[in-house]
Coordinates of C-alpha atoms and ligand atoms in Angstrom, one line a residue:
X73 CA 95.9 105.7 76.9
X74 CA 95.0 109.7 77.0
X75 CA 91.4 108.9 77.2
X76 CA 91.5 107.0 79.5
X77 CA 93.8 108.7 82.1
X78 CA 91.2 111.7 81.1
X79 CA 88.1 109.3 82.4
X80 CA 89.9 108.6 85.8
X81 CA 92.1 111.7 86.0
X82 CA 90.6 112.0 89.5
X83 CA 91.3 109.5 90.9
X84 CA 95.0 109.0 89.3
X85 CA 95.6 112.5 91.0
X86 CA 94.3 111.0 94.3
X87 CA 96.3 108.0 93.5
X88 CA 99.6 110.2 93.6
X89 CA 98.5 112.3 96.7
X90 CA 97.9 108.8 98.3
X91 CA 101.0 106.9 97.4
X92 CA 103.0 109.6 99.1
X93 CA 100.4 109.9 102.2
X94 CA 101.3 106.2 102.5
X95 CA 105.0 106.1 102.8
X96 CA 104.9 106.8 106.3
X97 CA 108.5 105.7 108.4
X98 CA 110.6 108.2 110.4
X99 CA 113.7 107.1 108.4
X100 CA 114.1 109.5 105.6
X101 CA 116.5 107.6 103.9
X102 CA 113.9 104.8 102.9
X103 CA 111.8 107.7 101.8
X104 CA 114.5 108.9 99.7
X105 CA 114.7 105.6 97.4
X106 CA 111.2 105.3 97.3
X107 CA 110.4 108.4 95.9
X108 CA 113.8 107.9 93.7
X109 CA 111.7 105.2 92.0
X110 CA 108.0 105.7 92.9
X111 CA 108.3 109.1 91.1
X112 CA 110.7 108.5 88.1
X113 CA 107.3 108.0 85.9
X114 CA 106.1 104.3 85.9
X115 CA 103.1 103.8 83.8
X116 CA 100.2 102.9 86.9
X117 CA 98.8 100.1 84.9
X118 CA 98.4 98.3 88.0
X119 CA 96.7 100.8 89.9
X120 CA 94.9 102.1 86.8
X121 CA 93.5 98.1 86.4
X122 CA 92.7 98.6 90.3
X123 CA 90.7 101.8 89.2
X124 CA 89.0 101.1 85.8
X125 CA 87.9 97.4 87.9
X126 CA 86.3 98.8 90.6
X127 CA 84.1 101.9 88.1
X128 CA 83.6 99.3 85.9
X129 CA 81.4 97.0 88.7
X130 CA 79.9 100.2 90.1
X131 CA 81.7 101.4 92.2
X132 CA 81.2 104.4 94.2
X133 CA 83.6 104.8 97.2
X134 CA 87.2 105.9 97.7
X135 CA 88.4 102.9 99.3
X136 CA 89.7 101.6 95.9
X137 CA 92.9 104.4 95.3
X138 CA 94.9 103.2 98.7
X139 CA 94.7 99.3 97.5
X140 CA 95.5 101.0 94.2
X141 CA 98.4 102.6 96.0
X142 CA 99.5 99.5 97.9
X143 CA 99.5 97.4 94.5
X144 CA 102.0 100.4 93.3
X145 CA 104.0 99.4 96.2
X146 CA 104.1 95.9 95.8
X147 CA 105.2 96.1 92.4
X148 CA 108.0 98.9 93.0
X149 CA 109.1 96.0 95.8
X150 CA 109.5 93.7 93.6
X151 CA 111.1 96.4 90.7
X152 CA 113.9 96.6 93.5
X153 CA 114.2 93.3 94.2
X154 CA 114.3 92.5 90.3
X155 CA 116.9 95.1 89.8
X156 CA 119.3 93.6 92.3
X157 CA 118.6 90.2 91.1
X158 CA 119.0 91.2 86.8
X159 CA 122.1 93.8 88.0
X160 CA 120.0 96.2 86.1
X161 CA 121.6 99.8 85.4
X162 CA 118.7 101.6 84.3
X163 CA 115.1 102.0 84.9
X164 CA 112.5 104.4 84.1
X165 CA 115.2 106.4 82.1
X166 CA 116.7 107.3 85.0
X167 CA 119.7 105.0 87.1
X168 CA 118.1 102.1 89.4
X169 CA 118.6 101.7 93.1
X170 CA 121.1 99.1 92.9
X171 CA 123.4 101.4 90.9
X172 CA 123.2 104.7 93.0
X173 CA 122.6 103.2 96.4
X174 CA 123.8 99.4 96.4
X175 CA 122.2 96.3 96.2
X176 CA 122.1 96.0 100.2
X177 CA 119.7 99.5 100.8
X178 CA 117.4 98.1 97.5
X179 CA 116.7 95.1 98.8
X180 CA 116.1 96.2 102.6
X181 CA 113.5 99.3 101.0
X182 CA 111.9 96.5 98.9
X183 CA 111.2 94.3 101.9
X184 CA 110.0 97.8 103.5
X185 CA 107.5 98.6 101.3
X186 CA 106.4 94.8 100.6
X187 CA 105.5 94.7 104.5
X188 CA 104.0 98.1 104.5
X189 CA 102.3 97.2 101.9
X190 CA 100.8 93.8 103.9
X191 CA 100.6 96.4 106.9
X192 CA 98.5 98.7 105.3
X193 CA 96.1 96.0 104.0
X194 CA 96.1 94.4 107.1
X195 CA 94.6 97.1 109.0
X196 CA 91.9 98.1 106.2
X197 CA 90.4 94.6 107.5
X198 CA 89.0 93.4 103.9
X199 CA 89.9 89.5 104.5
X200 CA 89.3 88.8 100.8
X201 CA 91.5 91.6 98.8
X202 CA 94.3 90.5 101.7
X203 CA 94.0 86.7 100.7
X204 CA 93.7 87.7 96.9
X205 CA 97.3 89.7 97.4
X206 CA 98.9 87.7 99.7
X207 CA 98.5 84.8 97.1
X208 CA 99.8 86.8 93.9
X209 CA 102.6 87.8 96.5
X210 CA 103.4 84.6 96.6
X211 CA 103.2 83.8 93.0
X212 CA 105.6 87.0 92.3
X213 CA 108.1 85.3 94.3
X214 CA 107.9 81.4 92.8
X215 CA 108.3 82.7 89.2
X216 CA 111.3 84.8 89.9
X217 CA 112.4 81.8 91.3
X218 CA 111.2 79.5 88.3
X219 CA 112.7 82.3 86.5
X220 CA 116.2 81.8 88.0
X221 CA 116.3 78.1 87.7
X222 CA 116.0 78.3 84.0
X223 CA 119.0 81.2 83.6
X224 CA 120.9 80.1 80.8
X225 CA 119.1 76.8 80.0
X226 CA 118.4 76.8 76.3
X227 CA 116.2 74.1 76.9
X228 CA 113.8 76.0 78.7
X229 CA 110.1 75.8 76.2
X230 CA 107.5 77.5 76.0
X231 CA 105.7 76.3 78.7
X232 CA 108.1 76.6 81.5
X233 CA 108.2 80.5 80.0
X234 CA 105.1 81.1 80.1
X235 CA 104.7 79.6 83.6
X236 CA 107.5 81.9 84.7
X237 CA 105.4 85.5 82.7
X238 CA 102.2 83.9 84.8
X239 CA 103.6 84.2 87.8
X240 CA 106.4 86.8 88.4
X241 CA 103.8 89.3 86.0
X242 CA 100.5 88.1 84.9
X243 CA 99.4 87.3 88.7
X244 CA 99.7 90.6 90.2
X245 CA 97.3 92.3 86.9
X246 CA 95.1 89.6 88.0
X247 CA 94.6 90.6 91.2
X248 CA 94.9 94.3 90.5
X249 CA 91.6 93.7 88.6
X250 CA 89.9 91.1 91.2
X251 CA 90.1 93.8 93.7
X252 CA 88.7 96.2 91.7
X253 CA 85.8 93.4 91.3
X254 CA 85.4 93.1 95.2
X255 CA 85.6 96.3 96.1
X256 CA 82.4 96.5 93.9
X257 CA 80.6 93.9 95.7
X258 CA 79.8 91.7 92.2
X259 CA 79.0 88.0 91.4
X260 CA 81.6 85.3 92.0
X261 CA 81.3 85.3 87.6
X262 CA 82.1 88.5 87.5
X263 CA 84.9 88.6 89.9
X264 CA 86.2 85.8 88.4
X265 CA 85.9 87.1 84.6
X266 CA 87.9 90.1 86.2
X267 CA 90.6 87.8 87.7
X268 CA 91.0 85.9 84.0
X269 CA 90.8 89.0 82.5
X270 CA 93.6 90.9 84.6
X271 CA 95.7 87.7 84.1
X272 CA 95.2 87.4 79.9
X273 CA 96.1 91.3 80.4
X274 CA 99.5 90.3 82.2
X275 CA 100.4 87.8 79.8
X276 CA 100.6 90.4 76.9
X277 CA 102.0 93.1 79.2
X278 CA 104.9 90.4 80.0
X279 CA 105.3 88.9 76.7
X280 CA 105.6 92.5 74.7
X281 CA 108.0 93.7 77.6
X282 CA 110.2 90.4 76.1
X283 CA 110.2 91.7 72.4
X284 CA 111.0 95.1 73.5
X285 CA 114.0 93.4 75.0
X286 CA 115.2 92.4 71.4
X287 CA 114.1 94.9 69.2
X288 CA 113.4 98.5 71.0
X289 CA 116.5 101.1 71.9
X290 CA 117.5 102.5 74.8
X291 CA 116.3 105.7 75.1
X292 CA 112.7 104.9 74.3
X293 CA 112.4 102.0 76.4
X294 CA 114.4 103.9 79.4
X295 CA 115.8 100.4 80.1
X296 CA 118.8 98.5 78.5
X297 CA 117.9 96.7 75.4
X298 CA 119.6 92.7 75.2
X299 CA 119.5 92.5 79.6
X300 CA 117.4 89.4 78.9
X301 CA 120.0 87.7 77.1
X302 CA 123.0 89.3 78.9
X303 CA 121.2 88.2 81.8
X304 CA 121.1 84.6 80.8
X305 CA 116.7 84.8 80.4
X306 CA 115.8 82.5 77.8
X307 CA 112.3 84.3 76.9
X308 CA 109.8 83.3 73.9
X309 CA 111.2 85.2 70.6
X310 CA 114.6 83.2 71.4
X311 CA 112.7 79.9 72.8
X312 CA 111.0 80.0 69.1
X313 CA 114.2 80.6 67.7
X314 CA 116.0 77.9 69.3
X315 CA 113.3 75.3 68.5
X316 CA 113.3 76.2 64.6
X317 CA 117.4 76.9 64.7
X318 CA 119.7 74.4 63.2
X319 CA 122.3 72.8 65.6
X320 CA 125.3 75.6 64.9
X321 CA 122.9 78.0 65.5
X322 CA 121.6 76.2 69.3
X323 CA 125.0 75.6 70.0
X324 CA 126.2 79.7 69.3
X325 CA 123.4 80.8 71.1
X326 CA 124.1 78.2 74.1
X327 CA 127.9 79.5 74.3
X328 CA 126.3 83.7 74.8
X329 CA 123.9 82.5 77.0
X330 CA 126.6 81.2 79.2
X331 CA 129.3 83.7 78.8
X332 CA 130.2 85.7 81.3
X333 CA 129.9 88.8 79.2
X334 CA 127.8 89.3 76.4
X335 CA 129.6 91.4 73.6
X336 CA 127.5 93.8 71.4
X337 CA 128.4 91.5 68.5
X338 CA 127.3 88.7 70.2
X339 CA 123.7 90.2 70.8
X340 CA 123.5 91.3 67.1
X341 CA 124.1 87.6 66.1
X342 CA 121.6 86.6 68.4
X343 CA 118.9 89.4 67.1
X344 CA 119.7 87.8 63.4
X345 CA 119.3 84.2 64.8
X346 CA 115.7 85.4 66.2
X347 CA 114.9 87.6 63.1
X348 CA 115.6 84.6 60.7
X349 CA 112.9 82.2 62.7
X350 CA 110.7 84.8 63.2
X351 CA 111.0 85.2 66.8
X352 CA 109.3 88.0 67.1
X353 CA 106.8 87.8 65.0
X354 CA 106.0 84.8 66.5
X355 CA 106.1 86.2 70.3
X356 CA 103.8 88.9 68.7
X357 CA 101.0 86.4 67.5
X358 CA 100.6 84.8 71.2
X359 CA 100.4 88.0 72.5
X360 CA 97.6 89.0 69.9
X361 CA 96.0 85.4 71.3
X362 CA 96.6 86.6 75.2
X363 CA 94.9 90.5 74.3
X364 CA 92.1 88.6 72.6
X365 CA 91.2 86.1 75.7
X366 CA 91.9 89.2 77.5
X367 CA 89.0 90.7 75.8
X368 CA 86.8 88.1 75.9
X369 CA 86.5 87.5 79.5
X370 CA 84.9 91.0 79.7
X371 CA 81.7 89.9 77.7
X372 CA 80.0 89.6 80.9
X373 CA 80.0 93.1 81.7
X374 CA 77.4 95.3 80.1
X375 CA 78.9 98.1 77.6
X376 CA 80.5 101.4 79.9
X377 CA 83.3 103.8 79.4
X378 CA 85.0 101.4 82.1
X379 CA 84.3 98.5 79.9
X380 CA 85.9 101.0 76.8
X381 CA 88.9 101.2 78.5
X382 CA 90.0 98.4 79.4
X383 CA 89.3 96.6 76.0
X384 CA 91.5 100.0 75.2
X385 CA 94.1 98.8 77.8
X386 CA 94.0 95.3 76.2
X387 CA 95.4 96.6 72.8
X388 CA 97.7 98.9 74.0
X389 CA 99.4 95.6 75.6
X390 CA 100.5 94.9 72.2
X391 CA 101.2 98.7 70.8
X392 CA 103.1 100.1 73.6
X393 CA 106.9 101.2 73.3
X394 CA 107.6 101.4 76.6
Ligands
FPP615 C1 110.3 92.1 86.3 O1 110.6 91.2 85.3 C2 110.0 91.4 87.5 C3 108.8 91.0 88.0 C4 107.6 91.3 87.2 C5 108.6 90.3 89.3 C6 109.7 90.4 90.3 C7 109.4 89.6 91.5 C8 110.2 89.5 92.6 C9 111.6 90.1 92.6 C10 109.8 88.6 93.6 C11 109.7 88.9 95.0 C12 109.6 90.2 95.6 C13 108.6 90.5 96.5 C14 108.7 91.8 97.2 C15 107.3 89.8 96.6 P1 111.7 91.6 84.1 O2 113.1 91.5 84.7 O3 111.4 90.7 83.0 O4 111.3 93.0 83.7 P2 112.2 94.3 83.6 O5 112.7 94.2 82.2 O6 111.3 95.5 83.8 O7 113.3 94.3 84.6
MG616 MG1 114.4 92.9 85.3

């Protein structure tokens, strides 16, 4: 990751100057929980994806770091939608929206900066990256609410999960990266390899984010460790579980997923139900497979330092702690 915010270090300082230049309303108060969670140190892989897409198809302009901005926007939207909707304490290390402000001002900012977002794009008149965005908007949206039809159904495969990931996550990388491809003017291929690419990319971003849920800590992630299950999410390293688990062991984990709250105890028996079918590791090979497609659909690029990185970004899908 150093190398590459090194390569772009530019235009990830111009990326910060512009996300504030941005946030323009006369009521400070929006400004106040924007900033709270804009600048509690998110990671920019969306924007960096925007970035690394549009150098890697050549490129030249500035136009790229405001859409890089606006998909910053769009995905803190959603973070304080999310938040509301998982009753999430933490974020980021630091306490969410929801907790210090109320789930009434997190979901009014969120609807702020999703139409400012639309606003902004609207007015930069590029018909393409608007229809691109308004359609992963719209995929965001449908797998939260695929998402919340499943809570607490421990019959939910692997399919209907990774319909859910494509959506709520994996849409919005793809589009990060088919901007970056029409910014730089390429062949319908290429954009196209982008947009697979940028949604292989999600996949694996989404997926590890769901083992991190069972088997990171606290204060490394910066979130709370076992909000999936707490939450009633029935994601892949217990899906794999559950389809390997003998019926006492369906039946316990049924009964936590359905409790109204979700003792420490009961989240250890859960990580030993997972750890005994190999949840995990499991989770961990089709996120290997979704890194490696990743990869793949960026053969039709010609080697760069662009190129470098994100095959760079790919693995770190898989390695990263937080
Ligand atoms: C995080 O998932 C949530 C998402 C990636 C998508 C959230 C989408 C919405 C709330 C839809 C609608 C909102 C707008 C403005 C279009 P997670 O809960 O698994 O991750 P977490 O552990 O980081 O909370
Ligand atoms: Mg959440």
């Amino acid at each position: 990751m150093e190398t590459i915010t090194k390569l772009i270090a530019d235009d990830l300082a111009e990326l910060e100057s512009t996300i504030q230049k941005l946030i323009t309303t006369r009521i400070t108060f929006i400004k106040e929980i924007v900033n709270h969670i804009i600048r509690s140190g998110g990671k920019r892989v969306r924007p960096i994806l925007v970035i690394l897409a549009a150098r890697l198809c050549g490129y030249k302009d500035q136009e790229h770091i405001p859409y890089a901005a606006i998909i910053e926007f769009i995905h803190t939207a959603t973070l304080l939608h999310d938040d509301v909707v998982d009753n999430a304490k933490i974020r980021r290390g630091s306490s969410t929206a929801n907790t210090v402000w109320g789930n009434e001002p997190s979901v009014l900012v969120g609807d702020f900066l999703f139409s400012k977002s639309f606003e902004l794009m609207a007015f930069s008149e590029n018909e393409e990256i608007l229809k691109v965005m308004s359609r992963a908007s719209t995929c965001l949206a449908e797998g939260e609410i695929l998402e919340l039809l499943k809570t607490c159904d421990p019959e939910t495969d692997e399919a209907e999960y990774l319909e859910i990931i494509g959506n709520k996550t994996a849409s919005l990388f793809s589009a990060a990266c088919e901007v970056g491809g029409i910014l730089g003017e390429v062949s319908q291929k290429k954009r196209l390899a982008l947009r697979d690419f940028g949604y292989n990319l999600g996949m694996a971003f989404q997926l590890t984010d769901d083992i991190l849920d069972y088997v990171s800590d606290d204060a490394v992630l910066g979130k709370r460790v076992g909000t999936d299950l707490k939450e009633g999410k029935v994601t892949l390293p217990l899906i794999h579980a559950l389809k390997h688990g003998t019926d006492k062991e369906k039946g316990y984990v049924a009964a936590v997923l359905n409790k109204a709250k979700m003792t420490p105890r009961d989240f250890e028996r859960v990580r030993k139900i997972i750890r005994k079918h190999g949840g995990v590791e499991y989770t961990s090979k089709v996120t290997k497979q979704f890194v490696d497609n990743a990869k793949d659909f960026l053969k039709v690029f010609k080697p760069s330092v662009y190129k470098e990185s994100l095959m760079t970004l790919a693995d770190y899908m898989l390695a990263r702690e937080t």
